[in-house]
JSON list of C-alpha atoms in Angstrom, two decimals:
[
{"chain": "A", "resi": 1, "resn": "ALA", "atom": "CA", "xyz": [-2.17, -4.91, 14.75]},
{"chain": "A", "resi": 2, "resn": "GLN", "atom": "CA", "xyz": [1.55, -4.98, 14.19]},
{"chain": "A", "resi": 3, "resn": "THR", "atom": "CA", "xyz": [4.02, -4.80, 17.60]},
{"chain": "A", "resi": 4, "resn": "ILE", "atom": "CA", "xyz": [7.46, -4.56, 17.95]},
{"chain": "A", "resi": 5, "resn": "HIS", "atom": "CA", "xyz": [9.22, -5.21, 21.29]},
{"chain": "A", "resi": 6, "resn": "GLN", "atom": "CA", "xyz": [12.79, -4.59, 21.99]},
{"chain": "A", "resi": 7, "resn": "TRP", "atom": "CA", "xyz": [15.06, -6.10, 24.35]},
{"chain": "A", "resi": 8, "resn": "PRO", "atom": "CA", "xyz": [16.74, -5.59, 26.85]},
{"chain": "A", "resi": 9, "resn": "VAL", "atom": "CA", "xyz": [15.23, -2.30, 28.36]},
{"chain": "A", "resi": 10, "resn": "ALA", "atom": "CA", "xyz": [18.52, -0.87, 29.31]},
{"chain": "A", "resi": 11, "resn": "GLU", "atom": "CA", "xyz": [21.83, -2.57, 29.56]},
{"chain": "A", "resi": 12, "resn": "ILE", "atom": "CA", "xyz": [25.16, -1.68, 32.38]},
{"chain": "A", "resi": 13, "resn": "LYS", "atom": "CA", "xyz": [28.52, -3.45, 30.24]},
{"chain": "A", "resi": 14, "resn": "ALA", "atom": "CA", "xyz": [32.08, -3.18, 30.68]},
{"chain": "A", "resi": 15, "resn": "VAL", "atom": "CA", "xyz": [34.68, -1.88, 27.76]},
{"chain": "A", "resi": 16, "resn": "GLY", "atom": "CA", "xyz": [35.41, -4.87, 26.07]},
{"chain": "A", "resi": 17, "resn": "SER", "atom": "CA", "xyz": [32.56, -7.00, 26.62]},
{"chain": "A", "resi": 18, "resn": "PRO", "atom": "CA", "xyz": [29.98, -8.70, 24.14]},
{"chain": "A", "resi": 19, "resn": "LEU", "atom": "CA", "xyz": [26.62, -7.03, 23.15]},
{"chain": "A", "resi": 20, "resn": "SER", "atom": "CA", "xyz": [23.25, -8.82, 21.91]},
{"chain": "A", "resi": 21, "resn": "LEU", "atom": "CA", "xyz": [20.15, -6.41, 21.61]},
{"chain": "A", "resi": 22, "resn": "GLY", "atom": "CA", "xyz": [17.06, -8.29, 20.11]},
{"chain": "A", "resi": 23, "resn": "CYS", "atom": "CA", "xyz": [13.96, -7.00, 18.30]},
{"chain": "A", "resi": 24, "resn": "THR", "atom": "CA", "xyz": [10.82, -8.79, 17.26]},
{"chain": "A", "resi": 25, "resn": "ILE", "atom": "CA", "xyz": [7.99, -7.59, 15.01]},
{"chain": "A", "resi": 26, "resn": "LYS", "atom": "CA", "xyz": [4.95, -9.27, 15.64]},
{"chain": "A", "resi": 27, "resn": "GLY", "atom": "CA", "xyz": [1.72, -8.72, 13.03]},
{"chain": "A", "resi": 28, "resn": "LYS", "atom": "CA", "xyz": [3.54, -7.98, 9.87]},
{"chain": "A", "resi": 29, "resn": "SER", "atom": "CA", "xyz": [5.36, -10.80, 7.05]},
{"chain": "A", "resi": 30, "resn": "SER", "atom": "CA", "xyz": [8.35, -9.31, 5.58]},
{"chain": "A", "resi": 31, "resn": "PRO", "atom": "CA", "xyz": [8.67, -6.00, 6.96]},
{"chain": "A", "resi": 32, "resn": "ASN", "atom": "CA", "xyz": [11.85, -3.80, 6.57]},
{"chain": "A", "resi": 33, "resn": "LEU", "atom": "CA", "xyz": [13.65, -3.23, 9.56]},
{"chain": "A", "resi": 34, "resn": "TYR", "atom": "CA", "xyz": [15.97, -0.52, 11.39]},
{"chain": "A", "resi": 35, "resn": "TRP", "atom": "CA", "xyz": [18.26, 0.15, 13.71]},
{"chain": "A", "resi": 36, "resn": "TYR", "atom": "CA", "xyz": [19.07, 3.75, 14.86]},
{"chain": "A", "resi": 37, "resn": "TRP", "atom": "CA", "xyz": [21.44, 5.03, 17.49]},
{"chain": "A", "resi": 38, "resn": "GLN", "atom": "CA", "xyz": [21.67, 8.26, 19.39]},
{"chain": "A", "resi": 39, "resn": "ALA", "atom": "CA", "xyz": [24.19, 9.16, 21.45]},
{"chain": "A", "resi": 40, "resn": "THR", "atom": "CA", "xyz": [23.61, 11.18, 24.70]},
{"chain": "A", "resi": 41, "resn": "GLY", "atom": "CA", "xyz": [22.75, 14.98, 23.43]},
{"chain": "A", "resi": 42, "resn": "GLY", "atom": "CA", "xyz": [23.61, 13.72, 19.62]},
{"chain": "A", "resi": 43, "resn": "THR", "atom": "CA", "xyz": [21.10, 12.99, 16.36]},
{"chain": "A", "resi": 44, "resn": "LEU", "atom": "CA", "xyz": [19.38, 9.88, 15.53]},
{"chain": "A", "resi": 45, "resn": "GLN", "atom": "CA", "xyz": [21.73, 7.77, 13.58]},
{"chain": "A", "resi": 46, "resn": "GLN", "atom": "CA", "xyz": [20.23, 4.95, 11.05]},
{"chain": "A", "resi": 47, "resn": "LEU", "atom": "CA", "xyz": [23.07, 1.98, 11.45]},
{"chain": "A", "resi": 48, "resn": "PHE", "atom": "CA", "xyz": [21.55, -0.93, 9.61]},
{"chain": "A", "resi": 49, "resn": "TYR", "atom": "CA", "xyz": [18.64, -2.05, 7.41]},
{"chain": "A", "resi": 50, "resn": "SER", "atom": "CA", "xyz": [17.09, -5.20, 6.08]},
{"chain": "A", "resi": 51, "resn": "ILE", "atom": "CA", "xyz": [14.66, -5.99, 3.84]},
{"chain": "A", "resi": 52, "resn": "THR", "atom": "CA", "xyz": [14.79, -9.57, 3.93]},
{"chain": "A", "resi": 53, "resn": "VAL", "atom": "CA", "xyz": [15.72, -12.49, 6.01]},
{"chain": "A", "resi": 54, "resn": "GLY", "atom": "CA", "xyz": [19.63, -13.16, 6.05]},
{"chain": "A", "resi": 55, "resn": "GLN", "atom": "CA", "xyz": [20.31, -9.77, 4.17]},
{"chain": "A", "resi": 56, "resn": "VAL", "atom": "CA", "xyz": [21.73, -6.58, 6.02]},
{"chain": "A", "resi": 57, "resn": "GLU", "atom": "CA", "xyz": [22.95, -3.10, 4.72]},
{"chain": "A", "resi": 58, "resn": "SER", "atom": "CA", "xyz": [25.16, -1.11, 6.48]},
{"chain": "A", "resi": 59, "resn": "VAL", "atom": "CA", "xyz": [24.85, 2.56, 6.88]},
{"chain": "A", "resi": 60, "resn": "VAL", "atom": "CA", "xyz": [27.25, 3.78, 9.77]},
{"chain": "A", "resi": 61, "resn": "GLN", "atom": "CA", "xyz": [30.38, 2.05, 10.58]},
{"chain": "A", "resi": 62, "resn": "LEU", "atom": "CA", "xyz": [30.69, 2.17, 14.42]},
{"chain": "A", "resi": 63, "resn": "ASN", "atom": "CA", "xyz": [32.02, -1.56, 14.73]},
{"chain": "A", "resi": 64, "resn": "LEU", "atom": "CA", "xyz": [28.48, -3.40, 15.52]},
{"chain": "A", "resi": 65, "resn": "SER", "atom": "CA", "xyz": [27.09, -5.74, 13.64]},
{"chain": "A", "resi": 66, "resn": "ALA", "atom": "CA", "xyz": [23.45, -6.63, 12.59]},
{"chain": "A", "resi": 67, "resn": "SER", "atom": "CA", "xyz": [21.80, -9.99, 11.37]},
{"chain": "A", "resi": 68, "resn": "ARG", "atom": "CA", "xyz": [18.45, -10.96, 10.48]},
{"chain": "A", "resi": 69, "resn": "PRO", "atom": "CA", "xyz": [18.02, -14.66, 11.31]},
{"chain": "A", "resi": 70, "resn": "LYS", "atom": "CA", "xyz": [14.37, -14.89, 10.96]},
{"chain": "A", "resi": 71, "resn": "ASP", "atom": "CA", "xyz": [11.36, -12.74, 9.10]},
{"chain": "A", "resi": 72, "resn": "ASP", "atom": "CA", "xyz": [10.22, -10.94, 12.46]},
{"chain": "A", "resi": 73, "resn": "GLN", "atom": "CA", "xyz": [13.48, -11.00, 14.12]},
{"chain": "A", "resi": 74, "resn": "PHE", "atom": "CA", "xyz": [16.61, -7.91, 14.23]},
{"chain": "A", "resi": 75, "resn": "ILE", "atom": "CA", "xyz": [19.72, -8.41, 16.10]},
{"chain": "A", "resi": 76, "resn": "LEU", "atom": "CA", "xyz": [22.71, -6.08, 16.65]},
{"chain": "A", "resi": 77, "resn": "SER", "atom": "CA", "xyz": [25.83, -6.91, 18.14]},
{"chain": "A", "resi": 78, "resn": "THR", "atom": "CA", "xyz": [29.35, -6.92, 19.19]},
{"chain": "A", "resi": 79, "resn": "GLU", "atom": "CA", "xyz": [32.00, -8.65, 20.37]},
{"chain": "A", "resi": 80, "resn": "LYS", "atom": "CA", "xyz": [33.89, -5.69, 22.04]},
{"chain": "A", "resi": 81, "resn": "LEU", "atom": "CA", "xyz": [32.05, -2.98, 23.50]},
{"chain": "A", "resi": 82, "resn": "LEU", "atom": "CA", "xyz": [33.77, 0.56, 23.33]},
{"chain": "A", "resi": 83, "resn": "LEU", "atom": "CA", "xyz": [32.89, 3.77, 25.52]},
{"chain": "A", "resi": 84, "resn": "SER", "atom": "CA", "xyz": [31.88, 5.38, 22.04]},
{"chain": "A", "resi": 85, "resn": "HIS", "atom": "CA", "xyz": [28.91, 2.70, 21.81]},
{"chain": "A", "resi": 86, "resn": "SER", "atom": "CA", "xyz": [26.93, 4.23, 25.03]},
{"chain": "A", "resi": 87, "resn": "GLY", "atom": "CA", "xyz": [23.62, 5.50, 24.30]},
{"chain": "A", "resi": 88, "resn": "PHE", "atom": "CA", "xyz": [19.98, 4.86, 23.18]},
{"chain": "A", "resi": 89, "resn": "TYR", "atom": "CA", "xyz": [19.37, 2.17, 20.74]},
{"chain": "A", "resi": 90, "resn": "LEU", "atom": "CA", "xyz": [16.01, 1.78, 18.61]},
{"chain": "A", "resi": 91, "resn": "CYS", "atom": "CA", "xyz": [14.81, -0.67, 16.76]},
{"chain": "A", "resi": 92, "resn": "ALA", "atom": "CA", "xyz": [12.12, 0.33, 13.93]},
{"chain": "A", "resi": 93, "resn": "TRP", "atom": "CA", "xyz": [10.42, -1.23, 11.25]},
{"chain": "A", "resi": 94, "resn": "SER", "atom": "CA", "xyz": [8.62, -0.07, 8.34]},
{"chain": "A", "resi": 95, "resn": "PRO", "atom": "CA", "xyz": [6.05, -1.77, 5.34]},
{"chain": "A", "resi": 96, "resn": "GLY", "atom": "CA", "xyz": [8.07, -0.87, 2.44]},
{"chain": "A", "resi": 97, "resn": "GLN", "atom": "CA", "xyz": [10.66, 1.63, 0.96]},
{"chain": "A", "resi": 98, "resn": "ASN", "atom": "CA", "xyz": [10.28, 5.35, 2.10]},
{"chain": "A", "resi": 99, "resn": "GLN", "atom": "CA", "xyz": [7.30, 4.35, 4.49]},
{"chain": "A", "resi": 100, "resn": "ALA", "atom": "CA", "xyz": [7.49, 5.92, 7.49]},
{"chain": "A", "resi": 101, "resn": "PRO", "atom": "CA", "xyz": [9.41, 3.35, 9.99]},
{"chain": "A", "resi": 102, "resn": "LEU", "atom": "CA", "xyz": [7.38, 3.09, 13.56]},
{"chain": "A", "resi": 103, "resn": "PHE", "atom": "CA", "xyz": [10.08, 2.47, 16.36]},
{"chain": "A", "resi": 104, "resn": "GLY", "atom": "CA", "xyz": [10.31, 0.07, 18.98]},
{"chain": "A", "resi": 105, "resn": "GLU", "atom": "CA", "xyz": [10.99, 1.30, 22.90]},
{"chain": "A", "resi": 106, "resn": "GLY", "atom": "CA", "xyz": [14.58, 1.38, 22.71]},
{"chain": "A", "resi": 107, "resn": "THR", "atom": "CA", "xyz": [17.34, -0.18, 24.70]},
{"chain": "A", "resi": 108, "resn": "ARG", "atom": "CA", "xyz": [19.45, 2.10, 26.87]},
{"chain": "A", "resi": 109, "resn": "LEU", "atom": "CA", "xyz": [23.16, 1.25, 26.63]},
{"chain": "A", "resi": 110, "resn": "SER", "atom": "CA", "xyz": [25.49, 2.67, 29.24]},
{"chain": "A", "resi": 111, "resn": "VAL", "atom": "CA", "xyz": [29.26, 1.11, 28.84]},
{"chain": "A", "resi": 112, "resn": "LEU", "atom": "CA", "xyz": [31.72, 1.71, 31.46]},
{"chain": "B", "resi": 1, "resn": "GLY", "atom": "CA", "xyz": [24.55, 13.48, 2.22]},
{"chain": "B", "resi": 2, "resn": "ASP", "atom": "CA", "xyz": [21.03, 14.69, 3.50]},
{"chain": "B", "resi": 3, "resn": "SER", "atom": "CA", "xyz": [20.55, 17.01, 6.31]},
{"chain": "B", "resi": 4, "resn": "VAL", "atom": "CA", "xyz": [17.94, 18.14, 8.38]},
{"chain": "B", "resi": 5, "resn": "THR", "atom": "CA", "xyz": [18.18, 21.45, 10.49]},
{"chain": "B", "resi": 6, "resn": "GLN", "atom": "CA", "xyz": [15.45, 22.10, 13.45]},
{"chain": "B", "resi": 7, "resn": "THR", "atom": "CA", "xyz": [15.36, 24.54, 16.23]},
{"chain": "B", "resi": 8, "resn": "GLU", "atom": "CA", "xyz": [17.97, 23.64, 18.36]},
{"chain": "B", "resi": 9, "resn": "GLY", "atom": "CA", "xyz": [17.88, 22.92, 22.44]},
{"chain": "B", "resi": 10, "resn": "GLN", "atom": "CA", "xyz": [14.43, 23.89, 24.11]},
{"chain": "B", "resi": 11, "resn": "VAL", "atom": "CA", "xyz": [11.59, 25.83, 23.10]},
{"chain": "B", "resi": 12, "resn": "THR", "atom": "CA", "xyz": [9.49, 27.76, 26.10]},
{"chain": "B", "resi": 13, "resn": "VAL", "atom": "CA", "xyz": [5.87, 28.43, 25.36]},
{"chain": "B", "resi": 14, "resn": "SER", "atom": "CA", "xyz": [2.87, 29.57, 27.95]},
{"chain": "B", "resi": 15, "resn": "GLU", "atom": "CA", "xyz": [0.33, 27.57, 27.61]},
{"chain": "B", "resi": 16, "resn": "SER", "atom": "CA", "xyz": [-2.94, 27.99, 25.00]},
{"chain": "B", "resi": 17, "resn": "LYS", "atom": "CA", "xyz": [0.11, 30.31, 23.26]},
{"chain": "B", "resi": 18, "resn": "SER", "atom": "CA", "xyz": [1.29, 29.21, 19.49]},
{"chain": "B", "resi": 19, "resn": "LEU", "atom": "CA", "xyz": [4.23, 27.11, 18.53]},
{"chain": "B", "resi": 20, "resn": "ILE", "atom": "CA", "xyz": [6.29, 27.24, 15.41]},
{"chain": "B", "resi": 21, "resn": "ILE", "atom": "CA", "xyz": [9.47, 24.70, 15.25]},
{"chain": "B", "resi": 22, "resn": "ASN", "atom": "CA", "xyz": [11.46, 25.39, 12.31]},
{"chain": "B", "resi": 23, "resn": "CYS", "atom": "CA", "xyz": [12.63, 22.64, 9.95]},
{"chain": "B", "resi": 24, "resn": "THR", "atom": "CA", "xyz": [14.41, 22.98, 6.93]},
{"chain": "B", "resi": 25, "resn": "TYR", "atom": "CA", "xyz": [16.52, 19.94, 5.09]},
{"chain": "B", "resi": 26, "resn": "SER", "atom": "CA", "xyz": [18.56, 19.44, 2.21]},
{"chain": "B", "resi": 27, "resn": "ALA", "atom": "CA", "xyz": [18.20, 15.91, 0.10]},
{"chain": "B", "resi": 28, "resn": "THR", "atom": "CA", "xyz": [21.04, 15.12, -2.05]},
{"chain": "B", "resi": 29, "resn": "SER", "atom": "CA", "xyz": [19.76, 11.82, -2.38]},
{"chain": "B", "resi": 30, "resn": "ILE", "atom": "CA", "xyz": [16.76, 12.37, -3.87]},
{"chain": "B", "resi": 31, "resn": "GLY", "atom": "CA", "xyz": [14.77, 14.80, -5.78]},
{"chain": "B", "resi": 32, "resn": "TYR", "atom": "CA", "xyz": [11.33, 14.66, -3.44]},
{"chain": "B", "resi": 33, "resn": "PRO", "atom": "CA", "xyz": [12.20, 13.19, -0.13]},
{"chain": "B", "resi": 34, "resn": "ASN", "atom": "CA", "xyz": [8.98, 12.41, 2.21]},
{"chain": "B", "resi": 35, "resn": "LEU", "atom": "CA", "xyz": [9.28, 14.38, 5.06]},
{"chain": "B", "resi": 36, "resn": "PHE", "atom": "CA", "xyz": [8.51, 13.47, 9.10]},
{"chain": "B", "resi": 37, "resn": "TRP", "atom": "CA", "xyz": [7.60, 14.70, 12.26]},
{"chain": "B", "resi": 38, "resn": "TYR", "atom": "CA", "xyz": [7.85, 12.44, 15.31]},
{"chain": "B", "resi": 39, "resn": "VAL", "atom": "CA", "xyz": [7.54, 12.87, 18.82]},
{"chain": "B", "resi": 40, "resn": "ARG", "atom": "CA", "xyz": [8.87, 11.48, 22.28]},
{"chain": "B", "resi": 41, "resn": "TYR", "atom": "CA", "xyz": [6.87, 12.30, 25.55]},
{"chain": "B", "resi": 42, "resn": "PRO", "atom": "CA", "xyz": [8.38, 11.67, 28.39]},
{"chain": "B", "resi": 43, "resn": "GLY", "atom": "CA", "xyz": [8.72, 7.69, 29.78]},
{"chain": "B", "resi": 44, "resn": "GLU", "atom": "CA", "xyz": [7.53, 6.87, 26.10]},
{"chain": "B", "resi": 45, "resn": "GLY", "atom": "CA", "xyz": [9.06, 5.93, 22.85]},
{"chain": "B", "resi": 46, "resn": "LEU", "atom": "CA", "xyz": [9.37, 7.46, 19.50]},
{"chain": "B", "resi": 47, "resn": "GLN", "atom": "CA", "xyz": [6.20, 8.02, 17.74]},
{"chain": "B", "resi": 48, "resn": "LEU", "atom": "CA", "xyz": [5.16, 9.44, 14.20]},
{"chain": "B", "resi": 49, "resn": "LEU", "atom": "CA", "xyz": [3.20, 12.82, 14.39]},
{"chain": "B", "resi": 50, "resn": "LEU", "atom": "CA", "xyz": [2.48, 13.14, 10.85]},
{"chain": "B", "resi": 51, "resn": "LYS", "atom": "CA", "xyz": [3.91, 12.53, 7.74]},
{"chain": "B", "resi": 52, "resn": "VAL", "atom": "CA", "xyz": [3.76, 14.31, 4.17]},
{"chain": "B", "resi": 53, "resn": "ILE", "atom": "CA", "xyz": [4.83, 12.72, 0.95]},
{"chain": "B", "resi": 54, "resn": "THR", "atom": "CA", "xyz": [3.95, 15.08, -1.76]},
{"chain": "B", "resi": 55, "resn": "ALA", "atom": "CA", "xyz": [5.52, 19.21, -2.09]},
{"chain": "B", "resi": 56, "resn": "GLY", "atom": "CA", "xyz": [3.16, 21.46, -1.49]},
{"chain": "B", "resi": 57, "resn": "GLN", "atom": "CA", "xyz": [0.97, 19.41, 1.04]},
{"chain": "B", "resi": 58, "resn": "LYS", "atom": "CA", "xyz": [0.14, 20.00, 4.57]},
{"chain": "B", "resi": 59, "resn": "GLY", "atom": "CA", "xyz": [0.01, 17.01, 6.98]},
{"chain": "B", "resi": 60, "resn": "SER", "atom": "CA", "xyz": [-1.80, 17.21, 10.28]},
{"chain": "B", "resi": 61, "resn": "SER", "atom": "CA", "xyz": [-2.28, 15.21, 13.67]},
{"chain": "B", "resi": 62, "resn": "ARG", "atom": "CA", "xyz": [-3.50, 16.45, 17.03]},
{"chain": "B", "resi": 63, "resn": "GLY", "atom": "CA", "xyz": [-3.31, 19.92, 16.27]},
{"chain": "B", "resi": 64, "resn": "PHE", "atom": "CA", "xyz": [-0.25, 19.87, 14.43]},
{"chain": "B", "resi": 65, "resn": "GLU", "atom": "CA", "xyz": [0.16, 21.03, 11.21]},
{"chain": "B", "resi": 66, "resn": "ALA", "atom": "CA", "xyz": [3.12, 21.26, 8.88]},
{"chain": "B", "resi": 67, "resn": "THR", "atom": "CA", "xyz": [3.50, 22.25, 5.03]},
{"chain": "B", "resi": 68, "resn": "TYR", "atom": "CA", "xyz": [6.05, 20.39, 2.46]},
{"chain": "B", "resi": 69, "resn": "ASN", "atom": "CA", "xyz": [7.66, 23.76, 1.13]},
{"chain": "B", "resi": 70, "resn": "LYS", "atom": "CA", "xyz": [10.11, 22.51, -1.76]},
{"chain": "B", "resi": 71, "resn": "GLU", "atom": "CA", "xyz": [11.02, 25.62, -2.52]},
{"chain": "B", "resi": 72, "resn": "ALA", "atom": "CA", "xyz": [11.64, 26.82, 0.89]},
{"chain": "B", "resi": 73, "resn": "THR", "atom": "CA", "xyz": [13.29, 23.08, 1.61]},
{"chain": "B", "resi": 74, "resn": "SER", "atom": "CA", "xyz": [10.95, 23.70, 5.00]},
{"chain": "B", "resi": 75, "resn": "PHE", "atom": "CA", "xyz": [8.55, 21.46, 6.95]},
{"chain": "B", "resi": 76, "resn": "HIS", "atom": "CA", "xyz": [8.09, 23.66, 9.80]},
{"chain": "B", "resi": 77, "resn": "LEU", "atom": "CA", "xyz": [5.68, 22.50, 12.44]},
{"chain": "B", "resi": 78, "resn": "GLN", "atom": "CA", "xyz": [3.14, 24.55, 14.35]},
{"chain": "B", "resi": 79, "resn": "LYS", "atom": "CA", "xyz": [-0.22, 24.39, 16.46]},
{"chain": "B", "resi": 80, "resn": "ALA", "atom": "CA", "xyz": [-2.48, 27.71, 17.08]},
{"chain": "B", "resi": 81, "resn": "SER", "atom": "CA", "xyz": [-2.94, 26.44, 21.07]},
{"chain": "B", "resi": 82, "resn": "VAL", "atom": "CA", "xyz": [-0.60, 24.30, 22.59]},
{"chain": "B", "resi": 83, "resn": "GLN", "atom": "CA", "xyz": [-1.26, 22.54, 25.94]},
{"chain": "B", "resi": 84, "resn": "GLU", "atom": "CA", "xyz": [0.47, 20.94, 29.01]},
{"chain": "B", "resi": 85, "resn": "SER", "atom": "CA", "xyz": [-0.14, 17.31, 27.07]},
{"chain": "B", "resi": 86, "resn": "ASP", "atom": "CA", "xyz": [2.40, 18.82, 24.34]},
{"chain": "B", "resi": 87, "resn": "SER", "atom": "CA", "xyz": [5.66, 18.89, 26.70]},
{"chain": "B", "resi": 88, "resn": "ALA", "atom": "CA", "xyz": [7.72, 16.11, 24.40]},
{"chain": "B", "resi": 89, "resn": "VAL", "atom": "CA", "xyz": [10.68, 16.43, 22.40]},
{"chain": "B", "resi": 90, "resn": "TYR", "atom": "CA", "xyz": [9.91, 16.64, 18.47]},
{"chain": "B", "resi": 91, "resn": "TYR", "atom": "CA", "xyz": [12.47, 15.39, 15.60]},
{"chain": "B", "resi": 92, "resn": "CYS", "atom": "CA", "xyz": [11.82, 16.71, 12.14]},
{"chain": "B", "resi": 93, "resn": "ALA", "atom": "CA", "xyz": [13.00, 13.52, 9.54]},
{"chain": "B", "resi": 94, "resn": "LEU", "atom": "CA", "xyz": [13.23, 13.83, 5.65]},
{"chain": "B", "resi": 95, "resn": "SER", "atom": "CA", "xyz": [13.33, 9.74, 3.83]},
{"chain": "B", "resi": 96, "resn": "GLY", "atom": "CA", "xyz": [15.81, 9.75, 1.24]},
{"chain": "B", "resi": 97, "resn": "GLY", "atom": "CA", "xyz": [17.20, 7.42, -0.84]},
{"chain": "B", "resi": 98, "resn": "ALA", "atom": "CA", "xyz": [18.60, 3.73, -0.07]},
{"chain": "B", "resi": 99, "resn": "ASP", "atom": "CA", "xyz": [15.43, 3.60, 2.43]},
{"chain": "B", "resi": 100, "resn": "ARG", "atom": "CA", "xyz": [17.72, 5.90, 4.87]},
{"chain": "B", "resi": 101, "resn": "LEU", "atom": "CA", "xyz": [15.76, 8.24, 7.45]},
{"chain": "B", "resi": 102, "resn": "THR", "atom": "CA", "xyz": [17.67, 11.13, 8.66]},
{"chain": "B", "resi": 103, "resn": "PHE", "atom": "CA", "xyz": [16.66, 12.92, 11.78]},
{"chain": "B", "resi": 104, "resn": "GLY", "atom": "CA", "xyz": [17.51, 16.58, 12.70]},
{"chain": "B", "resi": 105, "resn": "LYS", "atom": "CA", "xyz": [18.70, 16.79, 16.58]},
{"chain": "B", "resi": 106, "resn": "GLY", "atom": "CA", "xyz": [15.39, 17.38, 18.05]},
{"chain": "B", "resi": 107, "resn": "THR", "atom": "CA", "xyz": [13.43, 20.37, 20.13]},
{"chain": "B", "resi": 108, "resn": "GLN", "atom": "CA", "xyz": [12.46, 19.87, 23.49]},
{"chain": "B", "resi": 109, "resn": "LEU", "atom": "CA", "xyz": [8.99, 21.78, 23.85]},
{"chain": "B", "resi": 110, "resn": "ILE", "atom": "CA", "xyz": [8.61, 22.67, 27.24]},
{"chain": "B", "resi": 111, "resn": "ILE", "atom": "CA", "xyz": [5.20, 24.14, 28.04]},
{"chain": "B", "resi": 112, "resn": "GLN", "atom": "CA", "xyz": [4.74, 27.12, 30.72]},
{"chain": "B", "resi": 113, "resn": "PRO", "atom": "CA", "xyz": [1.28, 26.93, 32.55]}
]
């Protein structure tokens, strides 16, 4: 069975500090991978997606970047956090295009 | 771009009563989007509840049903008799072109005993 693991579960960070969030998928080779973000009271928005190692497409510009260094790993990062980056970050995977993504547990980020 | 509009905020239903959460969509990126309902139970992650990929078809899971109505561009979620364990936040979503999933804002369902 496929599993998806996100880390950390929660973060409290200062404005201007760097951030790195991670996601690992086990039990599925070459999954499509996604990052989503939900501001408090807001809508879940897709930030990035990747269909293969080393290739990442940006969907929404939020001064964040994503990388896929390995087939089963997806990293979300920034060198300088903004207050507006606070929210809930979800990693997801799917077996192919337009298949229903399956989500990790999420990371709650508070930027102070 | 694509958009999803669903019943906003909170919906309160008495246990054993029927439920409908409205969802309408606009898909500009693709003619026949795939449609989904996701659910987040308290303290848990976002889970797929049901999906329908063909217009006119109905999806069902855990007593919930939703029919893909292309003419009305709707995908309403219904249940004949809700239980306390159905308390959760429900999200309608569509899968458009470029492998993009667009969500509604979510509807919090509260079940009154």
